[in-house]
Amino acid sequence: MGRIKDDTLECGYHGLTFDCAGRCVWAPGTGRIPSNARVHAYPVHEKYGLVWIWMGNPALAEASEIFDIPNFDNSAWGRNQGAAMELDCNYLLMCDNLLDPTHVAWVHQGSFGQAATRDTPLRISKTDNGVIVHRWMMDVEPAPFYKKVIEFQGNCDRLQHYEVRYPSHALIRAIFTPAGTGGPDAPLHKDAFVMDSYNFMTPTTAGKTRYYWFQLRNIRPDDTALSAMMSEDVRHAFEEDRAVLDAVQIGMAEKESPHIDLPIDGGQLRFRRQLEAMIAEEAMVDEKMQG
Amino acid sequence: MGRIKDDTLECGYHGLTFDCAGRCVWAPGTGRIPSNARVHAYPVHEKYGLVWIWMGNPALAEASEIFDIPNFDNSAWGRNQGAAMELDCNYLLMCDNLLDPTHVAWVHQGSFGQAATRDTPLRISKTDNGVIVHRWMMDVEPAPFYKKVIEFQGNCDRLQHYEVRYPSHALIRAIFTPAGTGGPDAPLHKDAFVMDSYNFMTPTTAGKTRYYWFQLRNIRPDDTALSAMMSEDVRHAFEEDRAVLDAVQIGMAEKESPHIDLPIDGGQLRFRRQLEAMIAEEAMVDEKMQG
Amino acid sequence: MGRIKDDTLECGYHGLTFDCAGRCVWAPGTGRIPSNARVHAYPVHEKYGLVWIWMGNPALAEASEIFDIPNFDNSAWGRNQGAAMELDCNYLLMCDNLLDPTHVAWVHQGSFGQAATRDTPLRISKTDNGVIVHRWMMDVEPAPFYKKVIEFQGNCDRLQHYEVRYPSHALIRAIFTPAGTGGPDAPLHKDAFVMDSYNFMTPTTAGKTRYYWFQLRNIRPDDTALSAMMSEDVRHAFEEDRAVLDAVQIGMAEKESPHIDLPIDGGQLRFRRQLEAMIAEEAMVDEKMQG
């Protein structure tokens, strides 16, 4: 509730004006600046069409650590995206979801799911900055959403690469390549369809999350009708996630049955454990720097 | 949030599948069933177009104890009903309402109420399975709702029979018979109009109730226009109750004046006292069976 | 939820009837009046199209102390008003607003605000029944809302007279007079435009306020199109206040930065301090009368 004027922010009620460091530079009345008039200033950086905010120790802000998106400016790749969504759940529930290739078999039956997504085993690995859960499904029919966009005929080999990086950003890579040309060690086939789905979970309160997202694809970069169709289909699938996650948020808060971890939850457990450790470590460092 | 598959229930997020006894029969991942994966199963029984759930000790579930509705399948009787209503009040407030023939004089002035409903004395009796509050009003004009459907001319004798059975189901019987032919000991006159209104209060939380209802009438069983008109009139009257009861719920929670029991509250007090005793006894029996 | 019948109030559920003193004069059932059936009765008085309620000691109610509105019945003055607004804030936040001529520079830039309202110094004075904050701005362009209605050309001298009386009613007087004819000691010029804005803040809960308002103007009393336009413009400006005040209510409840009083807050601080003292004194007197 206010206005941006040059490089300052003006209060919409009485005009108190703050510079980029959060210092008050103007106040109404006598013009004397009240000594305790200041707002918290956070380092921010614009990249990939998003404003990245650093809420930790400002001295440790480092723009080069922002999530890397290799093909964002690659003119051979197309992009689709939609408006940010407001989820009524803690951000970690969406992180869980994005380390969970299996849920598509039940939540997204009309788009991303297919029989093989029910039971093909998962590979879980930790990286320096996150956790990856992935699997190849060999010689399968393409799932409905992808069938509409891949440009080869017949069965495919399908990769689900689900990667969440600390604190809460995800790359979901899908590869659909003609059957027999995929698998962990195969070079990318010339007809392979690749879609990188980027997901940014921003906690706004303990029970709410603002969810930004877009996808990059390696085909038809300038086909705006294709972009529109894919955006709409993805948004629809994310609404399916939202319905489930909002219910999980309520169910976990009013838990009436025991907590069960399944074998498919291995990625999420590793991610949460490491994130907790990082948060604890940051708090310790902050305390030392102040003490 | 899930799907019914044959006789099992499948979770909509990860496919955990439960049989009718609540046992998990399938889980994603390795396929091993987690030992603590089970949901509570309740005995249910379908009757009168409703699903009856038994939430107490399953060993004591007994379908023959379900509320009896004599003319439900009688082809000489017509039926009208409407969608279940969601009330923002505890279920006992609706039970109170349905043991209270007097409220129609103020809440339903355009439908069920008439001058005689203000002050004709009530008869209260306990039965084995509930409480009945009733009265005959002799030689009176029919109330507006009934005037539209009764098939004789002139004044009537009117019965209000308000009966709530434990835990929370009601039969409201209305009889309108030509003046001089009614009263407690008179046989049913051939021109008498009878309407049995059935009401099923299902508590969903301490402050919310799902309210199912329908009416059976002893005239024009196949007249769908009549059924539609009566359903609509009844639904409208029930909305009047809803407005009052939602306000009572708030008023009782934020009570600012002393509690007053009136002489007309005798039925409700007996009903509530007995229901409390039954709940306490059930808890005691449950404890013994476990102990 | 009930009905007015002659000079009584009838309950909409069971007909309990109360007279103007709050005494129950009828009850259903045996007709005996329950000894503790009574509601609180407050002295009320109708004036200026409003019902004035006295919630304190009834013995001290005094209609002559109702806020005085000199030109309410003056046929040379026009009036505009709109529906009462429901504010999601404590009534004192609106009192603050109405002792704050400065806020128009930021909140009402398209209507009441102009450059001079940013920094012309304020005069604060206490009266027997409230606080006045005022200032003259000399030789300035009229603000947008007033430009449309004043009937002289060129610059003006402008008075902002903001007065709130205990407990929570305000007179906001605006004078626009040809430049050179205004100022604290000048007699009212024949071309001067005067608008008296009356504002009545009625707390309904600690966090909600019903806000009644109207304006009297010294021109074109019978011009209904002018009245309609002014009502609409004022309502629009009050919506701007509402947005700010609702946000202040939340911001003060979840305060994350230190409290700052500015020099322009002097009127509000005096008003709040005196009102607190009056409330404390009233409580003390009430206690004595009861003890």
Coordinates of N, CA, C and O in Angstrom, one line a residue, chain A residues 1 3 5 10-18 26-39, chain C residues 93 96-97 100 102-103 106-107 109 118-119 241 243-245 247-248 257-265:
Chain A
M1 N 0.9 -1.2 0.0 CA 0.0 0.0 0.0 C 0.9 1.2 0.0 O 1.3 1.8 1.1
R3 N 3.7 3.7 -3.0 CA 4.1 4.0 -4.4 C 5.6 4.0 -4.5 O 6.3 4.4 -3.6
K5 N 8.7 5.7 -6.1 CA 9.1 6.9 -6.7 C 10.6 6.9 -6.9 O 11.3 6.9 -5.9
E10 N 7.2 5.1 -1.1 CA 6.5 6.1 -0.4 C 5.2 5.5 0.3 O 4.4 4.8 -0.4
C11 N 5.0 5.6 1.6 CA 3.9 5.1 2.3 C 2.6 5.7 1.7 O 2.5 6.9 1.5
G12 N 1.6 4.9 1.5 CA 0.3 5.4 0.9 C -0.6 6.1 1.9 O -1.6 6.6 1.5
Y13 N -0.2 6.1 3.2 CA -1.1 6.8 4.2 C -0.5 8.2 4.5 O -1.2 9.2 4.5
H14 N 0.8 8.3 4.8 CA 1.3 9.6 5.2 C 2.6 10.0 4.5 O 3.3 10.9 4.9
G15 N 3.0 9.2 3.5 CA 4.2 9.7 2.7 C 5.5 9.4 3.2 O 6.5 9.8 2.6
L16 N 5.7 8.7 4.4 CA 7.0 8.4 4.8 C 7.7 7.7 3.7 O 7.2 6.7 3.1
T17 N 9.0 8.1 3.4 CA 9.6 7.6 2.2 C 10.9 6.9 2.6 O 11.7 7.4 3.5
F18 N 11.1 5.7 2.0 CA 12.3 4.9 2.4 C 13.1 4.6 1.2 O 12.6 4.4 0.1
W26 N 12.3 10.8 4.2 CA 11.3 11.9 4.3 C 10.2 11.5 5.2 O 9.8 10.3 5.2
A27 N 9.7 12.5 6.0 CA 8.6 12.2 6.9 C 7.7 13.5 6.9 O 8.2 14.6 6.7
P28 N 6.4 13.3 7.0 CA 5.6 14.5 7.0 C 5.7 15.3 8.3 O 6.2 14.8 9.3
G29 N 5.2 16.5 8.4 CA 5.2 17.3 9.6 C 6.4 18.2 9.6 O 6.6 18.9 8.6
T30 N 7.2 18.1 10.6 CA 8.3 19.0 10.7 C 9.4 18.7 9.7 O 10.3 19.5 9.5
G31 N 9.3 17.5 9.1 CA 10.4 17.1 8.2 C 11.5 16.3 8.9 O 12.3 15.7 8.3
R32 N 11.5 16.4 10.3 CA 12.5 15.6 11.0 C 12.2 14.1 10.8 O 11.1 13.7 11.0
I33 N 13.3 13.3 10.6 CA 13.1 11.9 10.4 C 13.1 11.2 11.7 O 14.1 11.3 12.5
P34 N 12.0 10.5 12.1 CA 12.0 9.8 13.4 C 13.2 8.7 13.4 O 13.4 8.0 12.4
S35 N 13.9 8.7 14.5 CA 15.1 7.8 14.5 C 14.8 6.4 14.3 O 15.7 5.6 13.8
N36 N 13.7 5.9 14.7 CA 13.4 4.5 14.6 C 12.5 4.2 13.3 O 12.0 3.1 13.2
A37 N 12.4 5.2 12.4 CA 11.7 4.9 11.2 C 12.6 4.2 10.2 O 13.4 4.9 9.6
R38 N 12.5 3.0 10.1 CA 13.2 2.3 9.0 C 12.5 0.9 8.8 O 11.9 0.4 9.6
V39 N 12.6 0.5 7.6 CA 12.0 -0.8 7.2 C 13.1 -1.8 6.9 O 14.3 -1.4 6.6
Chain C
L93 N -9.4 4.0 14.8 CA -8.5 4.2 13.6 C -9.2 5.2 12.7 O -8.6 6.0 12.0
D96 N -8.7 8.6 14.3 CA -7.4 9.1 13.9 C -7.4 9.7 12.6 O -6.9 10.8 12.4
N97 N -8.0 9.0 11.6 CA -8.1 9.5 10.2 C -8.7 10.8 10.1 O -8.3 11.7 9.3
D100 N -6.7 14.1 11.0 CA -5.4 13.9 10.2 C -5.6 14.6 8.8 O -5.8 13.9 7.8
T102 N -3.5 15.7 6.9 CA -2.4 15.4 6.0 C -2.6 14.2 5.1 O -2.1 14.2 4.0
H103 N -3.4 13.2 5.6 CA -3.5 12.0 4.9 C -4.1 12.2 3.5 O -3.8 11.4 2.6
W106 N -1.9 11.8 0.4 CA -1.4 10.4 -0.1 C -2.6 9.5 -0.5 O -2.6 8.8 -1.4
V107 N -3.7 9.6 0.4 CA -4.8 8.6 0.2 C -5.8 9.1 -0.8 O -6.4 8.3 -1.5
Q109 N -5.4 11.5 -3.6 CA -4.8 12.3 -4.5 C -5.7 12.8 -5.6 O -5.5 13.9 -6.2
R118 N 0.5 18.4 1.8 CA 1.6 17.6 2.2 C 2.3 18.2 3.4 O 2.7 17.5 4.3
D119 N 2.5 19.6 3.4 CA 3.4 20.1 4.3 C 3.0 21.4 5.0 O 3.8 21.9 5.8
D241 N -10.0 5.3 2.1 CA -9.7 5.3 3.6 C -9.9 3.9 4.1 O -9.1 3.4 4.9
A243 N -9.7 1.0 2.6 CA -8.6 0.1 2.3 C -7.4 0.3 3.2 O -6.8 -0.6 3.7
V244 N -7.1 1.6 3.4 CA -5.9 1.9 4.3 C -6.2 1.4 5.7 O -5.4 0.8 6.4
L245 N -7.4 1.8 6.3 CA -7.6 1.5 7.7 C -7.8 0.0 7.9 O -7.3 -0.5 9.0
A247 N -6.1 -2.2 6.4 CA -4.7 -2.7 6.5 C -4.0 -2.2 7.7 O -3.2 -3.0 8.3
V248 N -4.3 -1.0 8.2 CA -3.7 -0.6 9.5 C -4.2 -1.5 10.6 O -3.4 -1.9 11.5
S257 N 7.2 -3.9 13.3 CA 8.2 -2.8 13.4 C 7.8 -1.9 14.5 O 6.6 -2.0 15.0
P258 N 8.7 -1.1 15.0 CA 8.4 -0.3 16.2 C 7.3 0.7 15.9 O 7.1 1.1 14.8
H259 N 6.6 1.1 17.0 CA 5.5 2.1 16.9 C 6.2 3.5 16.8 O 7.1 3.8 17.5
I260 N 5.8 4.3 15.8 CA 6.3 5.7 15.6 C 5.2 6.7 15.7 O 4.2 6.6 14.9
D261 N 5.3 7.7 16.6 CA 4.4 8.8 16.5 C 5.1 10.0 15.8 O 6.2 10.3 16.1
L262 N 4.4 10.5 14.8 CA 4.9 11.7 14.1 C 4.4 13.0 14.6 O 3.4 12.9 15.4
P263 N 5.0 14.1 14.3 CA 4.5 15.4 14.8 C 3.0 15.6 14.4 O 2.2 16.2 15.1
I264 N 2.6 15.0 13.2 CA 1.3 15.2 12.7 C 0.3 14.4 13.5 O -0.9 14.5 13.3
D265 N 0.8 13.6 14.4 CA -0.2 12.7 15.2 C -0.6 13.4 16.5 O -1.3 12.7 17.3

